[in-house]
mmCIF file of C-alpha atoms in Angstrom:
data_model
loop_
_atom_site.group_PDB
_atom_site.id
_atom_site.type_symbol
_atom_site.label_atom_id
_atom_site.label_comp_id
_atom_site.label_asym_id
_atom_site.label_seq_id
_atom_site.Cartn_x
_atom_site.Cartn_y
_atom_site.Cartn_z
ATOM 1 C CA MET V 872 0.307 1.259 -23.409
ATOM 2 C CA PRO V 873 2.341 4.401 -22.471
ATOM 3 C CA PRO V 874 3.160 6.810 -24.683
ATOM 4 C CA ARG V 875 6.566 6.906 -26.621
ATOM 5 C CA SER V 876 8.895 9.475 -25.167
ATOM 6 C CA PRO V 877 11.983 9.913 -27.346
ATOM 7 C CA TYR V 878 13.402 12.621 -25.293
ATOM 8 C CA HIS V 879 13.268 10.868 -22.135
ATOM 9 C CA MET V 880 15.573 8.098 -23.866
ATOM 10 C CA LEU V 881 18.264 10.753 -23.933
ATOM 11 C CA LEU V 882 18.173 11.360 -20.105
ATOM 12 C CA ALA V 883 20.573 9.569 -17.803
ATOM 13 C CA PRO V 884 18.763 8.218 -14.303
ATOM 14 C CA LEU V 885 18.790 9.913 -11.246
ATOM 15 C CA PRO V 886 22.271 9.381 -9.690
ATOM 16 C CA ILE V 887 22.467 7.054 -6.757
ATOM 17 C CA THR V 888 23.423 9.132 -3.787
ATOM 18 C CA ARG V 889 23.183 9.244 0.027
ATOM 19 C CA ALA V 890 22.619 12.292 2.216
ATOM 20 C CA ALA V 891 22.273 13.063 5.839
ATOM 21 C CA ALA V 892 18.439 12.547 6.805
ATOM 22 C CA ASP V 893 18.375 16.132 8.079
ATOM 23 C CA ARG V 894 19.243 17.246 4.697
ATOM 24 C CA ALA V 895 15.836 16.234 3.330
ATOM 25 C CA ALA V 896 12.528 18.102 3.048
ATOM 26 C CA LEU V 897 9.065 17.015 2.365
ATOM 27 C CA VAL V 898 6.872 19.434 0.301
ATOM 28 C CA ILE V 899 3.303 18.875 0.339
ATOM 29 C CA VAL V 900 1.593 20.842 -2.333
ATOM 30 C CA ASP V 901 -2.202 21.907 -1.777
ATOM 31 C CA ALA V 902 -3.309 19.153 0.779
ATOM 32 C CA GLN V 903 -5.971 21.814 2.109
ATOM 33 C CA ALA V 904 -9.876 21.449 2.196
ATOM 34 C CA ALA V 905 -10.208 23.052 -1.178
ATOM 35 C CA MET V 906 -8.404 20.303 -2.993
ATOM 36 C CA THR V 907 -8.847 17.109 -0.482
ATOM 37 C CA SER V 908 -12.580 17.556 0.511
ATOM 38 C CA ARG V 909 -15.653 16.610 -1.673
ATOM 39 C CA ASP V 910 -17.581 19.151 0.023
ATOM 40 C CA ALA V 911 -15.352 22.429 -0.454
ATOM 41 C CA GLY V 912 -13.121 23.925 -3.484
ATOM 42 C CA LEU V 913 -12.935 21.770 -6.313
ATOM 43 C CA GLY V 914 -15.555 19.290 -5.002
ATOM 44 C CA GLY V 915 -18.114 21.853 -4.152
ATOM 45 C CA GLU V 916 -17.735 23.921 -7.550
ATOM 46 C CA ALA V 917 -17.983 20.431 -9.278
ATOM 47 C CA ARG V 918 -21.379 19.662 -7.442
ATOM 48 C CA LEU V 919 -22.738 23.124 -8.521
ATOM 49 C CA ARG V 920 -21.811 22.404 -12.076
ATOM 50 C CA GLY V 921 -23.388 18.915 -12.007
ATOM 51 C CA ILE V 922 -20.059 17.248 -12.763
ATOM 52 C CA GLU V 923 -19.195 15.627 -9.530
ATOM 53 C CA ARG V 924 -19.029 12.344 -11.067
ATOM 54 C CA GLU V 925 -15.873 13.587 -13.360
ATOM 55 C CA PHE V 926 -13.851 13.848 -10.107
ATOM 56 C CA GLU V 927 -14.555 10.618 -8.623
ATOM 57 C CA GLU V 928 -11.102 8.991 -9.808
ATOM 58 C CA TYR V 929 -9.367 12.248 -8.423
ATOM 59 C CA TYR V 930 -10.936 11.753 -4.933
ATOM 60 C CA ARG V 931 -10.029 8.155 -4.916
ATOM 61 C CA GLN V 932 -6.713 8.914 -5.334
ATOM 62 C CA VAL V 933 -6.778 11.700 -2.755
ATOM 63 C CA ASP V 934 -8.354 9.268 -0.277
ATOM 64 C CA ALA V 935 -5.445 7.006 -0.995
ATOM 65 C CA ALA V 936 -2.761 9.695 -1.026
ATOM 66 C CA ILE V 937 -3.187 11.436 2.320
ATOM 67 C CA PRO V 938 -2.312 8.400 4.680
ATOM 68 C CA ASN V 939 0.860 8.071 2.664
ATOM 69 C CA MET V 940 1.710 11.674 2.908
ATOM 70 C CA VAL V 941 1.418 11.347 6.736
ATOM 71 C CA ARG V 942 3.819 8.288 6.603
ATOM 72 C CA LEU V 943 6.263 10.437 4.701
ATOM 73 C CA ALA V 944 5.927 13.402 7.103
ATOM 74 C CA ASP V 945 6.480 11.070 10.173
ATOM 75 C CA ALA V 946 9.558 9.648 8.368
ATOM 76 C CA VAL V 947 10.930 13.305 7.595
ATOM 77 C CA ARG V 948 10.459 14.553 11.003
ATOM 78 C CA ARG V 949 12.093 11.404 12.783
ATOM 79 C CA GLY V 950 15.168 12.136 10.615
ATOM 80 C CA GLY V 951 15.556 15.779 11.644
ATOM 81 C CA GLY V 952 14.436 17.108 8.026
ATOM 82 C CA LEU V 953 11.727 19.771 7.186
ATOM 83 C CA VAL V 954 8.101 19.329 6.292
ATOM 84 C CA ALA V 955 6.882 22.082 4.368
ATOM 85 C CA HIS V 956 3.173 22.876 3.084
ATOM 86 C CA SER V 957 2.793 25.020 -0.074
ATOM 87 C CA LEU V 958 -0.875 26.169 -0.205
ATOM 88 C CA LEU V 959 -2.648 27.755 -3.188
ATOM 89 C CA CYS V 960 -4.867 30.701 -1.906
ATOM 90 C CA GLY V 961 -6.905 33.468 -3.502
ATOM 91 C CA GLY V 962 -6.386 37.028 -2.765
ATOM 92 C CA PRO V 963 -4.337 39.897 -4.265
ATOM 93 C CA GLY V 964 -1.426 38.105 -5.196
ATOM 94 C CA LEU V 965 -3.072 35.439 -7.516
ATOM 95 C CA SER V 966 -1.470 35.260 -10.817
ATOM 96 C CA ARG V 967 -2.917 36.138 -14.239
ATOM 97 C CA GLN V 968 -3.261 32.672 -15.034
ATOM 98 C CA LEU V 969 -5.495 31.773 -12.159
ATOM 99 C CA ARG V 970 -7.257 34.774 -12.368
ATOM 100 C CA LEU V 971 -8.303 34.372 -15.950
ATOM 101 C CA GLY V 972 -9.182 30.407 -15.141
ATOM 102 C CA ARG V 973 -11.423 31.877 -12.325
ATOM 103 C CA MET V 974 -10.679 29.001 -10.292
ATOM 104 C CA PRO V 975 -12.625 28.441 -6.779
ATOM 105 C CA LEU V 976 -9.673 29.193 -4.771
ATOM 106 C CA PRO V 977 -10.215 29.980 -0.953
ATOM 107 C CA GLU V 978 -8.855 33.136 0.835
ATOM 108 C CA PRO V 979 -6.000 32.354 3.326
ATOM 109 C CA ASP V 980 -8.458 32.583 6.363
ATOM 110 C CA ASP V 981 -11.249 30.578 5.040
ATOM 111 C CA ALA V 982 -12.066 27.144 6.254
ATOM 112 C CA ALA V 983 -11.299 25.700 2.770
ATOM 113 C CA SER V 984 -7.663 26.774 3.145
ATOM 114 C CA GLN V 985 -7.230 24.708 6.222
ATOM 115 C CA ILE V 986 -4.701 21.693 5.820
ATOM 116 C CA ALA V 987 -6.438 18.066 5.911
ATOM 117 C CA PRO V 988 -6.608 17.493 9.747
ATOM 118 C CA THR V 989 -4.565 14.523 9.700
ATOM 119 C CA LEU V 990 -1.604 16.466 8.304
ATOM 120 C CA ALA V 991 -1.911 19.343 10.432
ATOM 121 C CA PRO V 992 1.592 20.921 10.665
ATOM 122 C CA ALA V 993 3.774 19.853 13.657
ATOM 123 C CA PRO V 994 6.230 22.269 15.486
ATOM 124 C CA GLY V 995 9.339 22.910 13.387
ATOM 125 C CA ASP V 996 6.886 22.545 10.120
ATOM 126 C CA GLU V 997 6.623 25.605 7.563
ATOM 127 C CA VAL V 998 3.563 26.846 5.693
ATOM 128 C CA HIS V 999 4.043 29.019 2.572
ATOM 129 C CA LEU V 1000 0.968 30.350 0.764
ATOM 130 C CA ARG V 1001 1.207 31.181 -2.741
ATOM 131 C CA GLY V 1002 -0.715 32.560 -5.569
ATOM 132 C CA GLY V 1003 0.260 30.685 -8.739
ATOM 133 C CA TYR V 1004 0.838 27.248 -9.475
ATOM 134 C CA GLY V 1005 4.334 26.854 -9.274
ATOM 135 C CA PRO V 1006 5.478 26.486 -5.271
ATOM 136 C CA PHE V 1007 9.061 27.348 -6.083
ATOM 137 C CA ALA V 1008 8.007 30.580 -8.241
ATOM 138 C CA ASP V 1009 8.269 33.531 -5.732
ATOM 139 C CA GLY V 1010 11.521 32.242 -3.888
ATOM 140 C CA ARG V 1011 10.468 31.883 -0.291
ATOM 141 C CA LEU V 1012 10.075 28.114 -0.536
ATOM 142 C CA THR V 1013 13.784 27.821 -1.941
ATOM 143 C CA ALA V 1014 15.041 30.284 0.524
ATOM 144 C CA ALA V 1015 13.664 28.014 3.253
ATOM 145 C CA LEU V 1016 15.145 24.959 1.956
ATOM 146 C CA LEU V 1017 18.742 26.651 1.535
ATOM 147 C CA ALA V 1018 18.467 27.912 5.087
ATOM 148 C CA ARG V 1019 18.264 24.430 6.313
ATOM 149 C CA ARG V 1020 20.790 23.025 3.841
ATOM 150 C CA ILE V 1021 18.206 20.646 2.270
ATOM 151 C CA GLU V 1022 19.780 18.424 -0.514
ATOM 152 C CA ARG V 1023 16.953 16.207 -1.394
ATOM 153 C CA VAL V 1024 13.064 17.262 -1.850
ATOM 154 C CA PHE V 1025 10.340 14.715 -1.773
ATOM 155 C CA LEU V 1026 7.220 15.851 -3.330
ATOM 156 C CA ALA V 1027 3.708 15.061 -2.490
ATOM 157 C CA GLY V 1028 0.249 16.414 -2.884
ATOM 158 C CA THR V 1029 -2.472 17.769 -5.565
ATOM 159 C CA LEU V 1030 -2.653 18.160 -8.520
ATOM 160 C CA ALA V 1031 -0.084 15.616 -9.590
ATOM 161 C CA ASN V 1032 0.006 16.660 -13.543
ATOM 162 C CA VAL V 1033 -0.248 20.310 -12.391
ATOM 163 C CA SER V 1034 1.384 21.834 -9.492
ATOM 164 C CA VAL V 1035 3.166 19.052 -8.306
ATOM 165 C CA ALA V 1036 4.756 18.264 -11.648
ATOM 166 C CA LEU V 1037 5.624 21.992 -11.961
ATOM 167 C CA ALA V 1038 7.155 22.051 -8.566
ATOM 168 C CA ALA V 1039 9.252 19.058 -9.390
ATOM 169 C CA ARG V 1040 10.687 20.722 -12.375
ATOM 170 C CA GLU V 1041 11.315 23.904 -10.187
ATOM 171 C CA ALA V 1042 13.085 22.117 -7.605
ATOM 172 C CA ALA V 1043 15.344 20.289 -10.095
ATOM 173 C CA ASP V 1044 16.214 23.380 -11.723
ATOM 174 C CA ARG V 1045 17.194 24.708 -8.502
ATOM 175 C CA ASP V 1046 19.671 22.167 -7.845
ATOM 176 C CA PHE V 1047 17.729 20.035 -5.499
ATOM 177 C CA LEU V 1048 17.548 16.122 -6.052
ATOM 178 C CA VAL V 1049 13.821 15.671 -6.449
ATOM 179 C CA TYR V 1050 11.800 12.334 -5.575
ATOM 180 C CA VAL V 1051 8.140 12.547 -6.630
ATOM 181 C CA VAL V 1052 6.081 9.996 -4.250
ATOM 182 C CA GLN V 1053 3.504 8.739 -6.765
ATOM 183 C CA ASP V 1054 1.150 7.047 -4.471
ATOM 184 C CA ALA V 1055 0.939 10.072 -2.273
ATOM 185 C CA CYS V 1056 -0.179 12.468 -5.267
ATOM 186 C CA ALA V 1057 -3.490 12.945 -6.574
ATOM 187 C CA ALA V 1058 -4.096 13.863 -10.453
ATOM 188 C CA GLU V 1059 -7.290 14.503 -12.218
ATOM 189 C CA THR V 1060 -7.654 11.092 -13.414
ATOM 190 C CA TYR V 1061 -5.604 7.800 -13.368
ATOM 191 C CA GLU V 1062 -4.499 8.188 -16.757
ATOM 192 C CA TRP V 1063 -3.225 11.883 -16.170
ATOM 193 C CA HIS V 1064 -1.325 10.243 -13.054
ATOM 194 C CA GLY V 1065 0.457 7.946 -14.979
ATOM 195 C CA LEU V 1066 1.137 10.445 -17.724
ATOM 196 C CA ALA V 1067 2.691 12.969 -15.236
ATOM 197 C CA MET V 1068 4.948 10.183 -13.420
ATOM 198 C CA GLY V 1069 6.213 9.070 -16.589
ATOM 199 C CA GLY V 1070 6.817 12.405 -18.073
ATOM 200 C CA LEU V 1071 8.918 13.427 -14.755
ATOM 201 C CA ALA V 1072 11.140 10.539 -14.638
ATOM 202 C CA GLY V 1073 14.943 11.238 -15.701
ATOM 203 C CA GLY V 1074 17.882 13.669 -14.782
ATOM 204 C CA ALA V 1075 17.457 14.972 -11.259
ATOM 205 C CA ILE V 1076 13.821 13.683 -11.034
ATOM 206 C CA ARG V 1077 12.778 10.315 -9.900
ATOM 207 C CA PRO V 1078 9.425 9.025 -9.344
ATOM 208 C CA VAL V 1079 9.095 6.600 -6.248
ATOM 209 C CA TRP V 1080 6.564 4.778 -4.012
ATOM 210 C CA THR V 1081 6.079 5.638 -0.310
ATOM 211 C CA ASP V 1082 7.580 2.562 0.674
ATOM 212 C CA GLU V 1083 10.891 3.236 -1.096
ATOM 213 C CA ALA V 1084 10.818 6.931 -0.164
ATOM 214 C CA VAL V 1085 10.592 5.932 3.631
ATOM 215 C CA GLU V 1086 13.401 3.587 3.134
ATOM 216 C CA ILE V 1087 15.602 6.165 1.550
ATOM 217 C CA LEU V 1088 14.753 8.515 4.339
ATOM 218 C CA GLU V 1089 15.756 6.076 6.913
ATOM 219 C CA GLY V 1090 19.044 5.354 4.967
ATOM 220 C CA ARG V 1091 18.227 1.705 4.046
ATOM 221 C CA ARG V 1092 17.949 2.572 0.312
ATOM 222 C CA SER V 1093 19.792 4.845 -2.227
#
């Protein structure tokens, strides 16, 4: 049974709007090896600590989400929109939050920071490196979207209940209409996935499925 959310009872649903296909962007959050491979980053650290079974639900979601991210990227590119990757990496720009948490983050030139092969950027895509959980925090991603006159942001990636959820709220606060593509995201567990998606709905943020998102991008659904 989903948790009660009295606050969300006060919020109006996302307005039904149409926009030109080239005014849409897909932001893929942390689809690099460190977050998607069982042998690197999170997966490698979990194995060292003997807790790899704790991440089984997460990697099942990753395996299901990546093909949906590919579908979304193809649909955005066909419409003339922007595909942008936001990658969390280590280095001198790492936030205090991440420094204190001592997360096993790869340096930008490490193999673990490479984007999953099936999602490799195409010509015209953008890649933004960051040192904090929030993809919009440093302003560069916002600037890139505004330069392309983007109105709608579709979000996918990992972790759904951390960086993706934060990105949704950041994008909405910057006046974008936001679609969080549920089956193109992976959370720590199935329970966290449901909690994150349910907690985001309302106002300028709408959780959708990949099929719905593709139909919106192709103008077959509002």
